PDB file of C-alpha atoms in Angstrom:
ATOM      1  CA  UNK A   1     -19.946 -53.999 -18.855  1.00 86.00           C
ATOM      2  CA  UNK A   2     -22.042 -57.218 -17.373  1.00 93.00           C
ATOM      3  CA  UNK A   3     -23.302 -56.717 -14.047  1.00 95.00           C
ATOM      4  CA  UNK A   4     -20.477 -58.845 -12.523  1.00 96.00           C
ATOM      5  CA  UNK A   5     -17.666 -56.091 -14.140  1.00 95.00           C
ATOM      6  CA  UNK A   6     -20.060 -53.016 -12.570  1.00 97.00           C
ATOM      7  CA  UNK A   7     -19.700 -55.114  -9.705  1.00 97.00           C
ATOM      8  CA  UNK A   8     -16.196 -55.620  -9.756  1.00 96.00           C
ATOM      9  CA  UNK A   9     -15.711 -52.056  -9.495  1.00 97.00           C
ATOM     10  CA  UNK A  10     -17.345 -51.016  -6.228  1.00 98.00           C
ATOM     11  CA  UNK A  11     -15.774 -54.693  -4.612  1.00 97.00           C
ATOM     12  CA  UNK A  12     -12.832 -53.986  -1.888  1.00 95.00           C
ATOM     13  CA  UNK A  13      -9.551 -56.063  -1.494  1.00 93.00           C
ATOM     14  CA  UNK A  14     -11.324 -57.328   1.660  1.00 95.00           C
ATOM     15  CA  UNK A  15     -14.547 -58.639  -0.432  1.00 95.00           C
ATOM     16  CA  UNK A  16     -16.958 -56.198   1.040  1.00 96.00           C
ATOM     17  CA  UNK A  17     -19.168 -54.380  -1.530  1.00 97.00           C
ATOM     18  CA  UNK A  18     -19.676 -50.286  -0.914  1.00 97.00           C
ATOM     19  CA  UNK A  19     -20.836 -48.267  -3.409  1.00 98.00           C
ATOM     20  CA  UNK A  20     -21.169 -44.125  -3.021  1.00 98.00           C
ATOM     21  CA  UNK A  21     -21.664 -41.281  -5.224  1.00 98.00           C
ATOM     22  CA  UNK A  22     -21.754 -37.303  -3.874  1.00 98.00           C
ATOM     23  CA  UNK A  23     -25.183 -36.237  -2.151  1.00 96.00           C
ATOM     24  CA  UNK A  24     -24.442 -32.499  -2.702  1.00 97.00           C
ATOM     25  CA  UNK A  25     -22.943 -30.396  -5.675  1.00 97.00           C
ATOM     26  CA  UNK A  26     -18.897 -29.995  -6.022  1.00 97.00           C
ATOM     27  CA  UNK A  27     -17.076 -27.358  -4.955  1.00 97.00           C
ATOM     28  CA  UNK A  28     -13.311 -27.462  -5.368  1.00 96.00           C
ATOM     29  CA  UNK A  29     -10.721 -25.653  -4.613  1.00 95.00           C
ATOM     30  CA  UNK A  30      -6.844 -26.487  -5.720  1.00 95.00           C
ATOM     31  CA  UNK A  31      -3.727 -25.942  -3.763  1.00 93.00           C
ATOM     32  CA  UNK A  32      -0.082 -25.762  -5.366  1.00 92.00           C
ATOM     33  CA  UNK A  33      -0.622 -24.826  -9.121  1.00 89.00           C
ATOM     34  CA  UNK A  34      -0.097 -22.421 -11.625  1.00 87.00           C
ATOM     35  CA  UNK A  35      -3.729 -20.325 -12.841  1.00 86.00           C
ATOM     36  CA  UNK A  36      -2.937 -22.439 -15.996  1.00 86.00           C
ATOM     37  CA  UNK A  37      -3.335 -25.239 -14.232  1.00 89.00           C
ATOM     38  CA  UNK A  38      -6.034 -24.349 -12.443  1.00 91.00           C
ATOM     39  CA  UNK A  39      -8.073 -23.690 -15.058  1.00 92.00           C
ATOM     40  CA  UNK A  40      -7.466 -27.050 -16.593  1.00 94.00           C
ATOM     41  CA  UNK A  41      -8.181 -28.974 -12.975  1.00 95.00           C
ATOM     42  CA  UNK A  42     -11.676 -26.570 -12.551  1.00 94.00           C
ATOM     43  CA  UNK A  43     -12.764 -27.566 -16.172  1.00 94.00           C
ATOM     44  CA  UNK A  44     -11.980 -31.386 -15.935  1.00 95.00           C
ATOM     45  CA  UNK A  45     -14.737 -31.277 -13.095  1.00 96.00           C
ATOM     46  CA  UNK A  46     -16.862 -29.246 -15.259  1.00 96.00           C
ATOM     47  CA  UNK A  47     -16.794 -31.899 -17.458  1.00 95.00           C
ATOM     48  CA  UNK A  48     -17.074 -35.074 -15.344  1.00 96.00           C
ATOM     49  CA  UNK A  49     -20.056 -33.238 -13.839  1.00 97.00           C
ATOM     50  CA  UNK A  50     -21.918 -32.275 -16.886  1.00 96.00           C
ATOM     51  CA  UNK A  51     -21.579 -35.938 -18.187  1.00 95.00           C
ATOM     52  CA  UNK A  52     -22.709 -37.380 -15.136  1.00 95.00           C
ATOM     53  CA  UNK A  53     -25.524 -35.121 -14.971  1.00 95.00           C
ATOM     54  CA  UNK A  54     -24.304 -34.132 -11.300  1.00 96.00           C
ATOM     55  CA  UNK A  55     -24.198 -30.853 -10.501  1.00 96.00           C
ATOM     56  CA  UNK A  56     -21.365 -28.166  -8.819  1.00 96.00           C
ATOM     57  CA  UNK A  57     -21.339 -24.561  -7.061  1.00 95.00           C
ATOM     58  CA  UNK A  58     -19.560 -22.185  -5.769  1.00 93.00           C
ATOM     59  CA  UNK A  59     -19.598 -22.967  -2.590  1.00 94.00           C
ATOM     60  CA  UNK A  60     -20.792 -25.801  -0.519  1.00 94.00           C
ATOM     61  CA  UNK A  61     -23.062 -24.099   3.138  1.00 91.00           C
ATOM     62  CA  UNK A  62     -21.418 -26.595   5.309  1.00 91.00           C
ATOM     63  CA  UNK A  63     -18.182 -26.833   4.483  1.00 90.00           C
ATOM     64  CA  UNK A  64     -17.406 -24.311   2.228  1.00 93.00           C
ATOM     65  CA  UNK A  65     -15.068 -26.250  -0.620  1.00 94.00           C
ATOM     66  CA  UNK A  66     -15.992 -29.849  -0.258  1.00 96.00           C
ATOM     67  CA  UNK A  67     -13.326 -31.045  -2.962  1.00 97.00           C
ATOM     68  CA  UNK A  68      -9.431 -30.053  -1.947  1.00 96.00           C
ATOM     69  CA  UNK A  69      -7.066 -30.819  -4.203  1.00 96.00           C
ATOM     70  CA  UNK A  70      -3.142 -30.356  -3.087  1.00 96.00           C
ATOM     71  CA  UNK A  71      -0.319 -30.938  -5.618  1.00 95.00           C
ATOM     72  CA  UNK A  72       3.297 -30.702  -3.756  1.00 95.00           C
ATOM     73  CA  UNK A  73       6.590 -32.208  -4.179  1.00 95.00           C
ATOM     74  CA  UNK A  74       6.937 -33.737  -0.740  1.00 95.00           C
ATOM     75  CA  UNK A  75       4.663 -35.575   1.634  1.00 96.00           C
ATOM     76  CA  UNK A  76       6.323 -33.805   4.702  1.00 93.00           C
ATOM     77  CA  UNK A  77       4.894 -30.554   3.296  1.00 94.00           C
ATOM     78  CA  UNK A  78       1.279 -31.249   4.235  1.00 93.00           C
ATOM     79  CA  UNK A  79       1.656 -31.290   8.281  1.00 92.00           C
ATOM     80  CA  UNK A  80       2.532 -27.730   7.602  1.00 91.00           C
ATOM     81  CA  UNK A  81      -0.975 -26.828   5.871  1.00 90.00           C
ATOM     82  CA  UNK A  82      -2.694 -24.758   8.300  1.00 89.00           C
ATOM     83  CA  UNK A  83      -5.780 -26.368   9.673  1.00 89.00           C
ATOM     84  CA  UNK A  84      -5.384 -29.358   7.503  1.00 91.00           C
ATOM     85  CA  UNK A  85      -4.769 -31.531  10.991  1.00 89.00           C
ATOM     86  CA  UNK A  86      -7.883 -30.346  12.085  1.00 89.00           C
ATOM     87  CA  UNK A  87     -10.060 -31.503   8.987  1.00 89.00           C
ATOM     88  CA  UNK A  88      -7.795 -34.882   8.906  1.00 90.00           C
ATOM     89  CA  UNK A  89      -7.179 -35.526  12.523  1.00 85.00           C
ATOM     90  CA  UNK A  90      -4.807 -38.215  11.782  1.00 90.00           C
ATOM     91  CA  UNK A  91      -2.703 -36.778   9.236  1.00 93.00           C
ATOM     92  CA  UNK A  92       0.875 -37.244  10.729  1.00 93.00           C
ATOM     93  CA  UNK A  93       0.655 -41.084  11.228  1.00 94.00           C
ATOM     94  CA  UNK A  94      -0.911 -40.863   7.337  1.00 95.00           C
ATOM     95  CA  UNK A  95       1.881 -39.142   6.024  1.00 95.00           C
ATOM     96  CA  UNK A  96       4.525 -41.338   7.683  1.00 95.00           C
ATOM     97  CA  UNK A  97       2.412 -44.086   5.909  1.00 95.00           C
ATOM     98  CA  UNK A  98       2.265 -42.926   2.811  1.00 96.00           C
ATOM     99  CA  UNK A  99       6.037 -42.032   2.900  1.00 95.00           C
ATOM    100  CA  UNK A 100       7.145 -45.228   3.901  1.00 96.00           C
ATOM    101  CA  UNK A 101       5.094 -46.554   0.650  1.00 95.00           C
ATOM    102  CA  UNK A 102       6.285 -43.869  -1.145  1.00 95.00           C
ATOM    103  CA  UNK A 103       2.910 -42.951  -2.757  1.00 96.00           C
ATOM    104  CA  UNK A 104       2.802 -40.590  -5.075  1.00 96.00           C
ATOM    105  CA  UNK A 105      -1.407 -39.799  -5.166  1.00 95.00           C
ATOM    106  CA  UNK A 106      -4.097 -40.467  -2.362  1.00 96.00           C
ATOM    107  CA  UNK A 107      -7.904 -39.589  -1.488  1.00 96.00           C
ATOM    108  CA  UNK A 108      -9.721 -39.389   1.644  1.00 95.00           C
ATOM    109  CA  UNK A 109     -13.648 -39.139   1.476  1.00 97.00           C
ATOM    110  CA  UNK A 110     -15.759 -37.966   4.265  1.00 96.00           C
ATOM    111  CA  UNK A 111     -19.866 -39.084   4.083  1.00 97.00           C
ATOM    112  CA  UNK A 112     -22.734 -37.888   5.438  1.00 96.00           C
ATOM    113  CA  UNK A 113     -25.188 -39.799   7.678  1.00 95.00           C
ATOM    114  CA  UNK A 114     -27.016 -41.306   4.650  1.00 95.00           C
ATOM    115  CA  UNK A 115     -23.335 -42.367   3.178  1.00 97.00           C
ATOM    116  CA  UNK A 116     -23.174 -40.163   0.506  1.00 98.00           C
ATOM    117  CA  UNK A 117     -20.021 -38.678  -0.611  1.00 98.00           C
ATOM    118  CA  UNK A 118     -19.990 -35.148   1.337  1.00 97.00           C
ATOM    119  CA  UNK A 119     -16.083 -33.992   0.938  1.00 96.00           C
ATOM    120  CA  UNK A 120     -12.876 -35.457  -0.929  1.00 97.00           C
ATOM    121  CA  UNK A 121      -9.162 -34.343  -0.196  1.00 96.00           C
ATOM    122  CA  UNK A 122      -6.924 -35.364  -3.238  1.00 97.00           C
ATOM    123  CA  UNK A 123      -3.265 -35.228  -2.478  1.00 97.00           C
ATOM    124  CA  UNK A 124      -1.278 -35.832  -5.205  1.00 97.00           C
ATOM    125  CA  UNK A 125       2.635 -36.010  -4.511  1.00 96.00           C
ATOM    126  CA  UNK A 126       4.678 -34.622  -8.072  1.00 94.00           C
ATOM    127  CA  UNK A 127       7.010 -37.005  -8.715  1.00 94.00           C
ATOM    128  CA  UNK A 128       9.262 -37.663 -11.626  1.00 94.00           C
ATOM    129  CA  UNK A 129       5.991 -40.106 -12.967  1.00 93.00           C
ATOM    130  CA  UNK A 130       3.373 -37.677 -11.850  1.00 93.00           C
ATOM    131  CA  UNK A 131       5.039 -34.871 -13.521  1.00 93.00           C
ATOM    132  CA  UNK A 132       5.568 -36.544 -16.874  1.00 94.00           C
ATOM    133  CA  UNK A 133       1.348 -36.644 -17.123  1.00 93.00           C
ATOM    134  CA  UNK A 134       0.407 -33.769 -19.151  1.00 92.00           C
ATOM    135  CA  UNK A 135      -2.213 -31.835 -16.909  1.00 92.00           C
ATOM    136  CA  UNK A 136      -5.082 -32.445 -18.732  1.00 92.00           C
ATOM    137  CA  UNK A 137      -4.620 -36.289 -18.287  1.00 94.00           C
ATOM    138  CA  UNK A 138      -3.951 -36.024 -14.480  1.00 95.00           C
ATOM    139  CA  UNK A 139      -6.815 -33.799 -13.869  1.00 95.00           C
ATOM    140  CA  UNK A 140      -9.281 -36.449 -16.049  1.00 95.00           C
ATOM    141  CA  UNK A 141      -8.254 -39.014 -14.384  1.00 95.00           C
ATOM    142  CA  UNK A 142      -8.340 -37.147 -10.508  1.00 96.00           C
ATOM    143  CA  UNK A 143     -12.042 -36.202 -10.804  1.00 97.00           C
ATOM    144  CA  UNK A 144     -13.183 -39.409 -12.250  1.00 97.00           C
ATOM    145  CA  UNK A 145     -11.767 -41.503  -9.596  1.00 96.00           C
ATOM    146  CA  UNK A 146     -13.294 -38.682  -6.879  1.00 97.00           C
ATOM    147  CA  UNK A 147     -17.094 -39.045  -8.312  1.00 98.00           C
ATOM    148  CA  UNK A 148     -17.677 -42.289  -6.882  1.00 98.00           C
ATOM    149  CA  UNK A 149     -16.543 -44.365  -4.053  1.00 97.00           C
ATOM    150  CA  UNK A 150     -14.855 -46.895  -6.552  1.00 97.00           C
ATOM    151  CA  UNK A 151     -13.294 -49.831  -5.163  1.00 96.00           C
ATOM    152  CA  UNK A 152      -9.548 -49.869  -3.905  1.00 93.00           C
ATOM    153  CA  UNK A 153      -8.823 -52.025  -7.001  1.00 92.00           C
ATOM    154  CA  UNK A 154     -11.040 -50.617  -9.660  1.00 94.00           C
ATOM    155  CA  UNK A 155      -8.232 -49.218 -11.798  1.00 93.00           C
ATOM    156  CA  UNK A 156      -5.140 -51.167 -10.550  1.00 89.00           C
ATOM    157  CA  UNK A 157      -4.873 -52.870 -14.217  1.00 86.00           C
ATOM    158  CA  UNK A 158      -6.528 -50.540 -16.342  1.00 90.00           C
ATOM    159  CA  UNK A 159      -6.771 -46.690 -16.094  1.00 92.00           C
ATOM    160  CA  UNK A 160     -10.568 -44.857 -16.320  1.00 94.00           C
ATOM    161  CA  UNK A 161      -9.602 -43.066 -19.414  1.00 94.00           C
ATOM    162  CA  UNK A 162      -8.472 -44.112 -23.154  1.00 90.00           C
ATOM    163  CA  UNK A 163      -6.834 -42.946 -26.243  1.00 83.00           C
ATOM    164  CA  UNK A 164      -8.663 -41.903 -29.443  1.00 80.00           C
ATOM    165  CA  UNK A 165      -6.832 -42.353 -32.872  1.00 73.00           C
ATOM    166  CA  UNK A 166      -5.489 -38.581 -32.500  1.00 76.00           C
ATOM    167  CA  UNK A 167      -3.676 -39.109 -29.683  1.00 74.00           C
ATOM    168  CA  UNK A 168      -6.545 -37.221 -27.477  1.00 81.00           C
ATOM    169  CA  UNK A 169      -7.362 -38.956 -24.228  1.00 88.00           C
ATOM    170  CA  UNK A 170     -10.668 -39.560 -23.254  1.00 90.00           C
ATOM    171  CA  UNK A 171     -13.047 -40.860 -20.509  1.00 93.00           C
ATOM    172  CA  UNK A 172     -13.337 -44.534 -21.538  1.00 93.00           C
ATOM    173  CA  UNK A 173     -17.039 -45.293 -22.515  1.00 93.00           C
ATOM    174  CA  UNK A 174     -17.779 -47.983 -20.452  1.00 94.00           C
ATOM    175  CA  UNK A 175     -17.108 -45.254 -17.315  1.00 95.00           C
ATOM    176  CA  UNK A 176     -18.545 -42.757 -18.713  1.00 95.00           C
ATOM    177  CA  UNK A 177     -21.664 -44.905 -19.107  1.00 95.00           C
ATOM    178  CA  UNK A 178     -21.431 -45.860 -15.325  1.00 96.00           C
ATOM    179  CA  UNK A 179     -20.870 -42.606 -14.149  1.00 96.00           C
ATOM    180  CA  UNK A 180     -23.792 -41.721 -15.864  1.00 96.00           C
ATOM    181  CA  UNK A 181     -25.768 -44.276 -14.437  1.00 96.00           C
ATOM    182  CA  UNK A 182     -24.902 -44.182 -11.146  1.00 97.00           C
ATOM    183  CA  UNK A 183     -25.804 -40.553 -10.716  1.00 97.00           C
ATOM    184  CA  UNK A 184     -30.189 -41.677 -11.830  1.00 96.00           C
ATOM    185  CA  UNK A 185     -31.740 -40.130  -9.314  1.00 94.00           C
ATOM    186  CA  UNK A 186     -33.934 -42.902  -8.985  1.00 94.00           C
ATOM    187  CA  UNK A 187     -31.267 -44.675  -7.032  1.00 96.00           C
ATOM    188  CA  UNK A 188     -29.722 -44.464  -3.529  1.00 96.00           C
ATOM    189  CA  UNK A 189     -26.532 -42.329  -3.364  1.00 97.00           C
ATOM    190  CA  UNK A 190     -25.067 -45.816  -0.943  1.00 98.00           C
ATOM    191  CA  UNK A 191     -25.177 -49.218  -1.524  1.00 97.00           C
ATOM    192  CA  UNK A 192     -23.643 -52.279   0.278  1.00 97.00           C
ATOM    193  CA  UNK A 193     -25.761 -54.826  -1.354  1.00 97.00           C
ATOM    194  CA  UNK A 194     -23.964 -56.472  -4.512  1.00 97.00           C
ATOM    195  CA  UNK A 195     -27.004 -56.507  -6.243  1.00 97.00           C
ATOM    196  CA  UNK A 196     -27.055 -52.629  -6.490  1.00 97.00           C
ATOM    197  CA  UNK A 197     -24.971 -53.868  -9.548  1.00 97.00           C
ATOM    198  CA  UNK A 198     -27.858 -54.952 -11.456  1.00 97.00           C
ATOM    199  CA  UNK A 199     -29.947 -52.034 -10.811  1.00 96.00           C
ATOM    200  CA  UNK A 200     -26.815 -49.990 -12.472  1.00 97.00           C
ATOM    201  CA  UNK A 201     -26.466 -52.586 -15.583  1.00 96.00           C
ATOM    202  CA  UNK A 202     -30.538 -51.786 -15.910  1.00 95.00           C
ATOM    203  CA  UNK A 203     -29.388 -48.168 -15.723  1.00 92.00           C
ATOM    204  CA  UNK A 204     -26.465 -48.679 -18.581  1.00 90.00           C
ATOM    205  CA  UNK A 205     -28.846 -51.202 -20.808  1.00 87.00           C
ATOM    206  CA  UNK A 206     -31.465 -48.123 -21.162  1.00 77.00           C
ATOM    207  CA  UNK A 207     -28.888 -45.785 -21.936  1.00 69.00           C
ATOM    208  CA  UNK A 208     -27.120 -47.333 -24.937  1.00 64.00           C
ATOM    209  CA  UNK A 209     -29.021 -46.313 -28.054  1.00 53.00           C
ATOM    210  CA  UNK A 210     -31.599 -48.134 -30.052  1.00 49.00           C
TER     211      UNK A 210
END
């Protein structure tokens, strides 16, 4: 990646640069699956975490679980979550939103007062395409797009992850290599200034070997 790609991926539709990465450690919690499932979901944010050098726990003091994830068949199922209207107060005019477009996936972040990433909700609707990802896939490609505030058209062309020659899919290596970046704790966990992309290339330039 050149600095105008890293860029490109923290850029809204509407121009404006933001970039944001999580301020405190994960702590999921994941509504609507099997414990198979489960398992697979926990340990793709394992994963993401470890490469990112970011870290989770069992809890979060404030909130509890600061990373929901919800898989359901139907949008009209989530006004009857109890206490969900209360942590998204305008969740009835979302879901007639997101019904009307019929969405099938969606993510809500909540910040902190220096803008770092302090809770995500992932709602992911099942769907006949939804359902044909194998698990493992899904959840990779959920918890990457929840690490960072990416832009709303950072993977509209080209997903986060890749294949290998077995058939195995894989964080690509150019994300990877950004995550990891943009988790230094030398830099701010918010940015609006473009040119946070060129303290991030700096970032990816010293981590590619000799």
């Amino acid at each position: 990646m050149d600095p105008k790609d890293i860029e490109a991926h923290f850029t809204r539709s509407d121009g404006s640069f933001l970039f944001a990465r999580w301020g405190r450690p994960l702590s999921p919690i994941v509504f609507g699956v099997a414990d198979e499932t489960l398992s697979v979901v926990k340990g793709a944010f394992e994963a993401v975490c470890a490469l990112s050098g970011h870290k989770m726990a069992e809890t979060d003091p404030e909130l509890g679980a600061n990373v929901m994830v919800f898989f359901f068949r139907d949008w009209s199922e989530l006004p009857e979550v109890p206490d969900l209207d209360r942590m998204i107060p305008d969740l009835k005019p979302l879901v007639e939103r997101l019904e009307k477009a019929d969405a099938n996936q969606y993510r809500i972040f909540r910040f902190d007062e220096d803008g770092a990433i302090k809770a995500c909700f992932i709602f992911l609707r099942m769907d006949e395409n939804l359902s044909a990802v194998p698990a493992d896939t899904l959840a990779l490609s959920q918890v990457v797009q929840s690490m960072l505030l990416w832009s709303d058209t950072a993977f509209k062309d080209r997903s986060p992850l890749g294949q290998v020659e077995n058939g195995a899919v894989i964080l690509r290596p150019d994300i990877a290599g950004l995550l990891r970046a943009a988790y230094d704790p030398i830099l701010p966990s918010m940015a609006q200034d473009p040119s946070h992309a060129l303290r991030l290339f700096a970032r990816l330039q010293a981590d590619r070997p000799a």
